[in-house]
PDB file of N, CA, C and O in Angstrom:
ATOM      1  N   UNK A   1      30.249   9.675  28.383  1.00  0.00           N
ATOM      2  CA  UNK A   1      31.534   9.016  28.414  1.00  0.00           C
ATOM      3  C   UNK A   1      32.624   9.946  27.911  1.00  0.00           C
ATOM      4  O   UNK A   1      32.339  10.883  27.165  1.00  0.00           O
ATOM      5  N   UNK A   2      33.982   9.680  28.344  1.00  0.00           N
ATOM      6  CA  UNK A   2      35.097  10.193  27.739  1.00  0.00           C
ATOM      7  C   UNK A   2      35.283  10.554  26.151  1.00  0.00           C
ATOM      8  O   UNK A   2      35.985  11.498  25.788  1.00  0.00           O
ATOM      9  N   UNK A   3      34.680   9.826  25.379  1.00  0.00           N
ATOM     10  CA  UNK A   3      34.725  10.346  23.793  1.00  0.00           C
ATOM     11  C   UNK A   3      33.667  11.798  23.984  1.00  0.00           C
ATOM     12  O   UNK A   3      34.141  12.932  24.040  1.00  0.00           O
ATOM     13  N   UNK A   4      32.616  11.590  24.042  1.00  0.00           N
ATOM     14  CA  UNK A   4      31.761  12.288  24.132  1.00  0.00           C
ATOM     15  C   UNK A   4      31.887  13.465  24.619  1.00  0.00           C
ATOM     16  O   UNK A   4      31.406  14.404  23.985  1.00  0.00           O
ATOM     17  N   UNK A   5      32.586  13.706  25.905  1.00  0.00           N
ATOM     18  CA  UNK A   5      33.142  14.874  26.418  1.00  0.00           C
ATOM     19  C   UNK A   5      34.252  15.470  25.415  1.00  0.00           C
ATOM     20  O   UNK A   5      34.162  16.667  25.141  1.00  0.00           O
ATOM     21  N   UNK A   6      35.046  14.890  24.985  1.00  0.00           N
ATOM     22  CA  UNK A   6      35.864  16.015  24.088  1.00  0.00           C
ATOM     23  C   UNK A   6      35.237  16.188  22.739  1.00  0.00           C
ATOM     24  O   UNK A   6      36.010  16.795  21.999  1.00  0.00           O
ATOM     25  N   UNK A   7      34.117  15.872  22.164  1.00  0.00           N
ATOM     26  CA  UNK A   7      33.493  16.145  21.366  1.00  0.00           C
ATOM     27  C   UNK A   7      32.485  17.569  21.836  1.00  0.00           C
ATOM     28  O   UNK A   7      32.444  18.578  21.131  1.00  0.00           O
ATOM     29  N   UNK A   8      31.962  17.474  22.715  1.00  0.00           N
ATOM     30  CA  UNK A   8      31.252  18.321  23.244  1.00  0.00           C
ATOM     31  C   UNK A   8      32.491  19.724  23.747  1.00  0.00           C
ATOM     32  O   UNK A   8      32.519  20.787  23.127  1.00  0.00           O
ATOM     33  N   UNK A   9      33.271  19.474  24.760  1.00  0.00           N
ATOM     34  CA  UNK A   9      34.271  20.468  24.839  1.00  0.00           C
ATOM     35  C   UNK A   9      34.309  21.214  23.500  1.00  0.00           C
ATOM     36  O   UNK A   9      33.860  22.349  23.664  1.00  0.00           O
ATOM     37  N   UNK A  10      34.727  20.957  22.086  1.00  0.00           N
ATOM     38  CA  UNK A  10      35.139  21.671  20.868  1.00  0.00           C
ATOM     39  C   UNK A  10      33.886  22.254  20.439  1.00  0.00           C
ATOM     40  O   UNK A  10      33.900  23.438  20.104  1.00  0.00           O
ATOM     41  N   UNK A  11      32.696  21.535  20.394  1.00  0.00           N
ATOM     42  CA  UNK A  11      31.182  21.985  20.546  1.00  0.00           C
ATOM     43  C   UNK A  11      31.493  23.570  20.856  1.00  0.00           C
ATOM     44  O   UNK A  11      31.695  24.574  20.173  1.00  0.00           O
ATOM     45  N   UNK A  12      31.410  23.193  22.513  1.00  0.00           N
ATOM     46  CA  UNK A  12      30.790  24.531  23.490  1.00  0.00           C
ATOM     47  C   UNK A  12      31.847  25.528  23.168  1.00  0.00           C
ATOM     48  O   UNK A  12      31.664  26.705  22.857  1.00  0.00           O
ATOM     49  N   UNK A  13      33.009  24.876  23.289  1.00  0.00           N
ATOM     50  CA  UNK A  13      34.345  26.289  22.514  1.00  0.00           C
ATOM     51  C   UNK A  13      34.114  26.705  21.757  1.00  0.00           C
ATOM     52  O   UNK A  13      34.559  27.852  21.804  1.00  0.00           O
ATOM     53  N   UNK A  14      33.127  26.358  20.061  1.00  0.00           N
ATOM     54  CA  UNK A  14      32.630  27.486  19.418  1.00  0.00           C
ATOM     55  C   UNK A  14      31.606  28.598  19.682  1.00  0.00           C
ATOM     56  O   UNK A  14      31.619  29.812  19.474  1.00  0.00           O
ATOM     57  N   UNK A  15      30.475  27.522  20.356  1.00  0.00           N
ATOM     58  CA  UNK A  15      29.741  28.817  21.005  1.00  0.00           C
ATOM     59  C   UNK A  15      30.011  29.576  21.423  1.00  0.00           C
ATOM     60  O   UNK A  15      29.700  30.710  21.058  1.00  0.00           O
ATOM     61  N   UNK A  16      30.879  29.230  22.608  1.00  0.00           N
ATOM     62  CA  UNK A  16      31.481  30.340  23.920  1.00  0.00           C
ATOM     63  C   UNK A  16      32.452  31.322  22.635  1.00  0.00           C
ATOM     64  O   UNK A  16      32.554  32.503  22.968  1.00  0.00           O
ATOM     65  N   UNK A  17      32.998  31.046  21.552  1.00  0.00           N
ATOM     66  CA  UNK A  17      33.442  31.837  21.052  1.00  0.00           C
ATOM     67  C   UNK A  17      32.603  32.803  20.186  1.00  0.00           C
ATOM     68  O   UNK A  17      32.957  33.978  20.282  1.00  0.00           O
ATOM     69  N   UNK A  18      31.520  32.543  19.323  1.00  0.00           N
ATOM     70  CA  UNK A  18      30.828  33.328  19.134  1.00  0.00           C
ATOM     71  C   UNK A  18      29.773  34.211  20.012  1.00  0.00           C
ATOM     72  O   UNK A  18      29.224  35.240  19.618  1.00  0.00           O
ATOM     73  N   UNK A  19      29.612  33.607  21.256  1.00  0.00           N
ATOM     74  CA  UNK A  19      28.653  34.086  22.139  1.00  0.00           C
ATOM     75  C   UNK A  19      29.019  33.895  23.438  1.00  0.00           C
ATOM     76  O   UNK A  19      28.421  33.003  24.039  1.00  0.00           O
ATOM     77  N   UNK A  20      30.151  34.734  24.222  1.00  0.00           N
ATOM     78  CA  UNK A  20      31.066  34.712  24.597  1.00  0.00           C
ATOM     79  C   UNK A  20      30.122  34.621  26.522  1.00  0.00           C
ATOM     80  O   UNK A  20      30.391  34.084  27.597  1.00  0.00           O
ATOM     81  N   UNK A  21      29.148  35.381  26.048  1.00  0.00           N
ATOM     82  CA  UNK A  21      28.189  35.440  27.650  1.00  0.00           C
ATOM     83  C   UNK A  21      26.931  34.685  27.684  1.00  0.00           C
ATOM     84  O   UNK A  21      25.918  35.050  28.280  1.00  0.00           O
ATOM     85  N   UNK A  22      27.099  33.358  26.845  1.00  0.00           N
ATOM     86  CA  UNK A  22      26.347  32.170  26.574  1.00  0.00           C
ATOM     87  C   UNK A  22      26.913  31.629  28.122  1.00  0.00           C
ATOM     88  O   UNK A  22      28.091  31.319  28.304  1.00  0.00           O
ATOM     89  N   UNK A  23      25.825  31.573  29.229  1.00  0.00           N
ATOM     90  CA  UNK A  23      26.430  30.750  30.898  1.00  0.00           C
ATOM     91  C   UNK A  23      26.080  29.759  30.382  1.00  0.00           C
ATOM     92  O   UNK A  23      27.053  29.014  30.265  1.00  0.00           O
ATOM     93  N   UNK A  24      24.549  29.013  29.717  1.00  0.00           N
ATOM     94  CA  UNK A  24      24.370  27.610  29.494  1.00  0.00           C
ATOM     95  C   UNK A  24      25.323  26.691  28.779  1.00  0.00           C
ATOM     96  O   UNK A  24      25.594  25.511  29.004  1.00  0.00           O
ATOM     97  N   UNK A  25      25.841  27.668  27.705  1.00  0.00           N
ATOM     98  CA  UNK A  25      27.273  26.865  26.616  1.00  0.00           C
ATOM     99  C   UNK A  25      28.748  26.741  27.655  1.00  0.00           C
ATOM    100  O   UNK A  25      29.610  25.863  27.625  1.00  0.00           O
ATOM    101  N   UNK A  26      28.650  28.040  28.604  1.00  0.00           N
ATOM    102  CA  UNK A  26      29.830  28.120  29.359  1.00  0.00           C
ATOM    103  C   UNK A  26      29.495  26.729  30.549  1.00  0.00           C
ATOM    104  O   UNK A  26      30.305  25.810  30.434  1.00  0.00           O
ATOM    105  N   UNK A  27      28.907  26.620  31.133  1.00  0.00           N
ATOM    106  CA  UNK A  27      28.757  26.100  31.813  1.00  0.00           C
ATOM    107  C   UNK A  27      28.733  24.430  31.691  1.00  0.00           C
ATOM    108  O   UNK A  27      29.143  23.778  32.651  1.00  0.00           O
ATOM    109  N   UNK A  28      28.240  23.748  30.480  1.00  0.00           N
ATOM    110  CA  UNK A  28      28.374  22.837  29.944  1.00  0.00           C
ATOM    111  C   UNK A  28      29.681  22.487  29.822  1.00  0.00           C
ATOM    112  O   UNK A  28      30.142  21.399  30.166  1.00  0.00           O
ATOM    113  N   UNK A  29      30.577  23.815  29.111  1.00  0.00           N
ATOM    114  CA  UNK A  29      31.709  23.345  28.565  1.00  0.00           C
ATOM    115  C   UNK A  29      32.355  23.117  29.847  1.00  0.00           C
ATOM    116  O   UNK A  29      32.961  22.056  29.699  1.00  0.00           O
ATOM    117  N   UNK A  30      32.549  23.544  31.016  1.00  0.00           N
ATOM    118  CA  UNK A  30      33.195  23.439  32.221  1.00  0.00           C
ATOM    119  C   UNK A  30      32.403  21.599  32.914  1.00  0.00           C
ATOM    120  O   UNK A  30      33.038  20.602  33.258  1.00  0.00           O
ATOM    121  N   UNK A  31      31.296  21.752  32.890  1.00  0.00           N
ATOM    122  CA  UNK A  31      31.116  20.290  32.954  1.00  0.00           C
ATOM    123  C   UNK A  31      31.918  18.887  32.243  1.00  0.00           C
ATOM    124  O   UNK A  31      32.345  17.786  32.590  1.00  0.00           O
ATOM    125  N   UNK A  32      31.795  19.779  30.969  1.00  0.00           N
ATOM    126  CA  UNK A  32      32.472  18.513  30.000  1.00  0.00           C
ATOM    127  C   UNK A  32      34.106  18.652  30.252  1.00  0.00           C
ATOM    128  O   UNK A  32      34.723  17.739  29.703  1.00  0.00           O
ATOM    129  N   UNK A  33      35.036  19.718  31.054  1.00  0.00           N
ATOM    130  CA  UNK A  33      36.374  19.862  31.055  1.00  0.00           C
ATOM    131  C   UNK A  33      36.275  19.245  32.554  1.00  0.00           C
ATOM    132  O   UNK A  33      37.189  18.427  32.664  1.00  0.00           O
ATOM    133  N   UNK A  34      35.799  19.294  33.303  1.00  0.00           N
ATOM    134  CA  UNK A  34      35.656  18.452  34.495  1.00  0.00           C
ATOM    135  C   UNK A  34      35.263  16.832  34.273  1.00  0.00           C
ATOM    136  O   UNK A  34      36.107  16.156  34.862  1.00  0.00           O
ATOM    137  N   UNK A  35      34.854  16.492  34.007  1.00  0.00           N
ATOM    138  CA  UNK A  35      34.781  14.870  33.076  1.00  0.00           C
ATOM    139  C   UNK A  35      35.972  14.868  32.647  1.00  0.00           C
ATOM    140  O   UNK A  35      36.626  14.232  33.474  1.00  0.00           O
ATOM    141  N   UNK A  36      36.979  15.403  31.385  1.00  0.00           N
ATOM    142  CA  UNK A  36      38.120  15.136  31.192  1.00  0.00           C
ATOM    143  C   UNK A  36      39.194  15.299  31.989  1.00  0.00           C
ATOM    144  O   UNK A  36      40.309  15.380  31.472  1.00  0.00           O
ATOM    145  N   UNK A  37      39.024  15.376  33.419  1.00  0.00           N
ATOM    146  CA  UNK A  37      40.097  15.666  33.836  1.00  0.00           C
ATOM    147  C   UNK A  37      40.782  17.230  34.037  1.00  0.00           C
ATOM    148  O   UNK A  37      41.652  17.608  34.821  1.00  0.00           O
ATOM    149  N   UNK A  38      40.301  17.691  33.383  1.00  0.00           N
ATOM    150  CA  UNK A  38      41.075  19.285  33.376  1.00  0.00           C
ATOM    151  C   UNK A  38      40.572  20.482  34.074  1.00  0.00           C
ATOM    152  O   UNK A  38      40.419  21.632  33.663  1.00  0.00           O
ATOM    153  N   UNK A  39      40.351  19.946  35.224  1.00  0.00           N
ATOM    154  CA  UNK A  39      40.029  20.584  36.093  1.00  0.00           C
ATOM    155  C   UNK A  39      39.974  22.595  36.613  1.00  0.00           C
ATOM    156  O   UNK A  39      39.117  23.341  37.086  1.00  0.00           O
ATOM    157  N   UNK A  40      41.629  22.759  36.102  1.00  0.00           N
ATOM    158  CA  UNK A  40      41.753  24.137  35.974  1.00  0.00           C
ATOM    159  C   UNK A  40      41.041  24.936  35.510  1.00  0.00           C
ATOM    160  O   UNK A  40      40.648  25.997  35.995  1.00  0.00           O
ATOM    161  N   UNK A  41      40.777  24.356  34.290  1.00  0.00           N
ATOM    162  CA  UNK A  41      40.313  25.266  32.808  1.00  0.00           C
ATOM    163  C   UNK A  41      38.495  24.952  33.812  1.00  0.00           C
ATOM    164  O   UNK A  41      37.869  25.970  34.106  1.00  0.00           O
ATOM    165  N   UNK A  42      37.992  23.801  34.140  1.00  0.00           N
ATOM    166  CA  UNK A  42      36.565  23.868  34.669  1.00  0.00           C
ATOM    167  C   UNK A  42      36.836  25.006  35.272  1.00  0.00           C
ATOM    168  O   UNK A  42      36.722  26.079  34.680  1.00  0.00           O
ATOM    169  N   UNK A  43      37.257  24.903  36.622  1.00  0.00           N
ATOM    170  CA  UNK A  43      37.303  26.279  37.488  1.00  0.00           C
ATOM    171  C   UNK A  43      37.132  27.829  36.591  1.00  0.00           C
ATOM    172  O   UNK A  43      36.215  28.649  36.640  1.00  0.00           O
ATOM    173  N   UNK A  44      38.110  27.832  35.967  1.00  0.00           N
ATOM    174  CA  UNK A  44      37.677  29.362  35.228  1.00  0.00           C
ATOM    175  C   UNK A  44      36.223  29.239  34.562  1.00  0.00           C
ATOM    176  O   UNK A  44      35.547  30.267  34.601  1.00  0.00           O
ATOM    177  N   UNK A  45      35.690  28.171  33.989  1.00  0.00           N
ATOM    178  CA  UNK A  45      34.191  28.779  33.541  1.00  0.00           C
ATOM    179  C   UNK A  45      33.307  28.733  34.173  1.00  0.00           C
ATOM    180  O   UNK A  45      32.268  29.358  33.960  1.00  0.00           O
ATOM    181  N   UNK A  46      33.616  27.635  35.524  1.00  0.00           N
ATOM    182  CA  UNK A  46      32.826  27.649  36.375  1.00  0.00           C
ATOM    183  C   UNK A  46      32.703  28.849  37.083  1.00  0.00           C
ATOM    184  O   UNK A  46      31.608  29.097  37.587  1.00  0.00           O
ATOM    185  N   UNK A  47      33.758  29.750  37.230  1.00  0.00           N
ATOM    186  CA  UNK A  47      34.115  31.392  38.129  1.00  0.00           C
ATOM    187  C   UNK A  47      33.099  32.382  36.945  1.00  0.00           C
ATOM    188  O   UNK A  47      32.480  33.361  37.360  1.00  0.00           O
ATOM    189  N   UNK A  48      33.046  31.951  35.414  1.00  0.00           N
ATOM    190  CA  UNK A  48      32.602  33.084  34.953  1.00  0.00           C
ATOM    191  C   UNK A  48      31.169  32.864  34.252  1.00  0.00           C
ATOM    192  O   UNK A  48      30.694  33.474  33.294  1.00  0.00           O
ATOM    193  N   UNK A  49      30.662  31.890  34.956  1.00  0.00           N
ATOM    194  CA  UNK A  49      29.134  31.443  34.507  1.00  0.00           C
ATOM    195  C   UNK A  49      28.817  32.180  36.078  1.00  0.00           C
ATOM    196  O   UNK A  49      27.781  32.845  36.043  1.00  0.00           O
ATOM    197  N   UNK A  50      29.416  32.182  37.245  1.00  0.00           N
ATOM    198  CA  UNK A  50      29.100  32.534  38.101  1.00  0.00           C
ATOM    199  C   UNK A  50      28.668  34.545  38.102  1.00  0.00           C
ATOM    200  O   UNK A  50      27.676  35.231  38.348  1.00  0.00           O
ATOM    201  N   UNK A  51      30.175  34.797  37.649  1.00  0.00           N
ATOM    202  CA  UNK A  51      29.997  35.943  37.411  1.00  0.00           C
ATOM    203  C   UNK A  51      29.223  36.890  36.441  1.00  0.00           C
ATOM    204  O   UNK A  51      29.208  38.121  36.437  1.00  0.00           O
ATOM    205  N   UNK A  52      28.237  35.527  35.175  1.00  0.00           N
ATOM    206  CA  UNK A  52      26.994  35.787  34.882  1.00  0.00           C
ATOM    207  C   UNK A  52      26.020  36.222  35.362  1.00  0.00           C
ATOM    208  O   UNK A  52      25.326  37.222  35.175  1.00  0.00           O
ATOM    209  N   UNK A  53      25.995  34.831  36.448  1.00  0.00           N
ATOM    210  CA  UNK A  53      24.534  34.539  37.561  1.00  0.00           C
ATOM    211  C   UNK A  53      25.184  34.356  38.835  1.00  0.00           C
ATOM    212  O   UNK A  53      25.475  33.290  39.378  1.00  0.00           O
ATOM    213  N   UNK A  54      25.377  35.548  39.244  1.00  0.00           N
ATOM    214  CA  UNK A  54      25.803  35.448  40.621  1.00  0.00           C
ATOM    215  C   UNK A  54      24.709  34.989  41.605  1.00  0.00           C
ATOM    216  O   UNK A  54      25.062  34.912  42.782  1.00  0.00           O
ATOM    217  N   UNK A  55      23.614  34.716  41.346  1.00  0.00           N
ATOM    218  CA  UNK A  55      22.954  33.939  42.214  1.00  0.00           C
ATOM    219  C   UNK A  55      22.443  32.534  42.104  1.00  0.00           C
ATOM    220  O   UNK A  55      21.322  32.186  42.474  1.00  0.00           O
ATOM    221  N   UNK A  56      23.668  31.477  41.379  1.00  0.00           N
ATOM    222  CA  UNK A  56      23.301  30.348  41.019  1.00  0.00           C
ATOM    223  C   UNK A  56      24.211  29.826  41.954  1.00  0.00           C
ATOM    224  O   UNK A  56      25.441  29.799  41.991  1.00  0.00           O
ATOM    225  N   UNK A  57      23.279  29.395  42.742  1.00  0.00           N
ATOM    226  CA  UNK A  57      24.428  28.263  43.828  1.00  0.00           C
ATOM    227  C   UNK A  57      24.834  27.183  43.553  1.00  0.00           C
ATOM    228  O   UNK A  57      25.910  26.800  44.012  1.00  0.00           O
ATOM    229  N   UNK A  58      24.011  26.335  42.657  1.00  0.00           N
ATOM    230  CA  UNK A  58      24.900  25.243  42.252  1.00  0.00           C
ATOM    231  C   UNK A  58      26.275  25.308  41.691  1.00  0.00           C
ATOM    232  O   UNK A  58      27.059  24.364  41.789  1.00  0.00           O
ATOM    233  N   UNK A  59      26.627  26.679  40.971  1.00  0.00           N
ATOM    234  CA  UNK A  59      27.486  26.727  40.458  1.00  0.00           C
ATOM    235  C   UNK A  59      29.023  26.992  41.519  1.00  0.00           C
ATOM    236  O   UNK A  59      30.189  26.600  41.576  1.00  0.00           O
ATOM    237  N   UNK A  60      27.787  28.202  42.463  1.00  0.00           N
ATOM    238  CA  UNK A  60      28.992  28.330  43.414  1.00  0.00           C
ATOM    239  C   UNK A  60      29.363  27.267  44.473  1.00  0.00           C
ATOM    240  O   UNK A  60      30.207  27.529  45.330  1.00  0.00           O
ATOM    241  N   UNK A  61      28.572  25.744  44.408  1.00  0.00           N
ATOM    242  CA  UNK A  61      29.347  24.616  44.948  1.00  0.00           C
ATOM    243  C   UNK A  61      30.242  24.133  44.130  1.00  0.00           C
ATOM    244  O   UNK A  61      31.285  23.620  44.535  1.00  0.00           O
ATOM    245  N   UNK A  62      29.879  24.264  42.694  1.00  0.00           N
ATOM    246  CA  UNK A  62      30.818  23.203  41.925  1.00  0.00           C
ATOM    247  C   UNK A  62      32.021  24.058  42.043  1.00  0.00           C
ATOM    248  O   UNK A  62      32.992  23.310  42.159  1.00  0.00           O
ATOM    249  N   UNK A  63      32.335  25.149  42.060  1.00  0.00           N
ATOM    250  CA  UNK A  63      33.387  26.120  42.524  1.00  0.00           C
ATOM    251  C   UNK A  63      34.058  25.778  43.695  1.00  0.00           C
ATOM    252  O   UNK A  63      35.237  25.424  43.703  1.00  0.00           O
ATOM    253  N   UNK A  64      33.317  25.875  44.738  1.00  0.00           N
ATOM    254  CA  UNK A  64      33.684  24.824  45.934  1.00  0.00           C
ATOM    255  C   UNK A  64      34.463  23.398  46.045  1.00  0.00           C
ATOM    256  O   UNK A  64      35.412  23.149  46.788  1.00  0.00           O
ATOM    257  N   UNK A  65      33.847  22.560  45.156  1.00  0.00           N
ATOM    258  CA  UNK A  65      34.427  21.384  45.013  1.00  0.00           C
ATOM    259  C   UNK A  65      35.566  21.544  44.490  1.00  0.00           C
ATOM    260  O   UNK A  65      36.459  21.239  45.281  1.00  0.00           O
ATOM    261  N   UNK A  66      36.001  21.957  43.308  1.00  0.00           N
ATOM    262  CA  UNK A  66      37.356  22.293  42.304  1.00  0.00           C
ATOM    263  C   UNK A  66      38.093  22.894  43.220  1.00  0.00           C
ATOM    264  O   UNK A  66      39.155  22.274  43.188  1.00  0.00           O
ATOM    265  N   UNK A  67      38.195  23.923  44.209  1.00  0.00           N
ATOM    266  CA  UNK A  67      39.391  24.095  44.692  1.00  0.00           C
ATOM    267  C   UNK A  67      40.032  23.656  45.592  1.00  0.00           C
ATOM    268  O   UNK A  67      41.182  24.050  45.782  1.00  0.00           O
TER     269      UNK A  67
END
């Protein structure tokens, strides 16, 4: 639910800040910014979990979908 997602968003923003090429923390957090609405900010982690694992296609649909 909506609480839950911006709890989790501030979550994964520390990880991704200490462990900046964490795709599982990145990728979450772009899940949970897509649930809130904020679509933009998904797109960029969704572009750089990709540019982790350039061979994860799920990711490169959810990329698909956002634009």
């Amino acid at each position: 639910n909506r609480g839950n997602a911006a709890g989790a968003i501030e979550l994964f923003e520390r990880v991704i800040a200490a462990a900046p090429a964490d795709s599982n923390a990145r990728y979450a957090l772009a899940v949970a910014l897509e649930k809130e609405g904020r679509k933009e900010e998904a797109l960029s982690h969704f572009e750089r979990v990709l540019l982790l694992n350039p061979d994860n296609d799920d990711v490169r649909k959810k990329i698909e979908t956002l634009k």
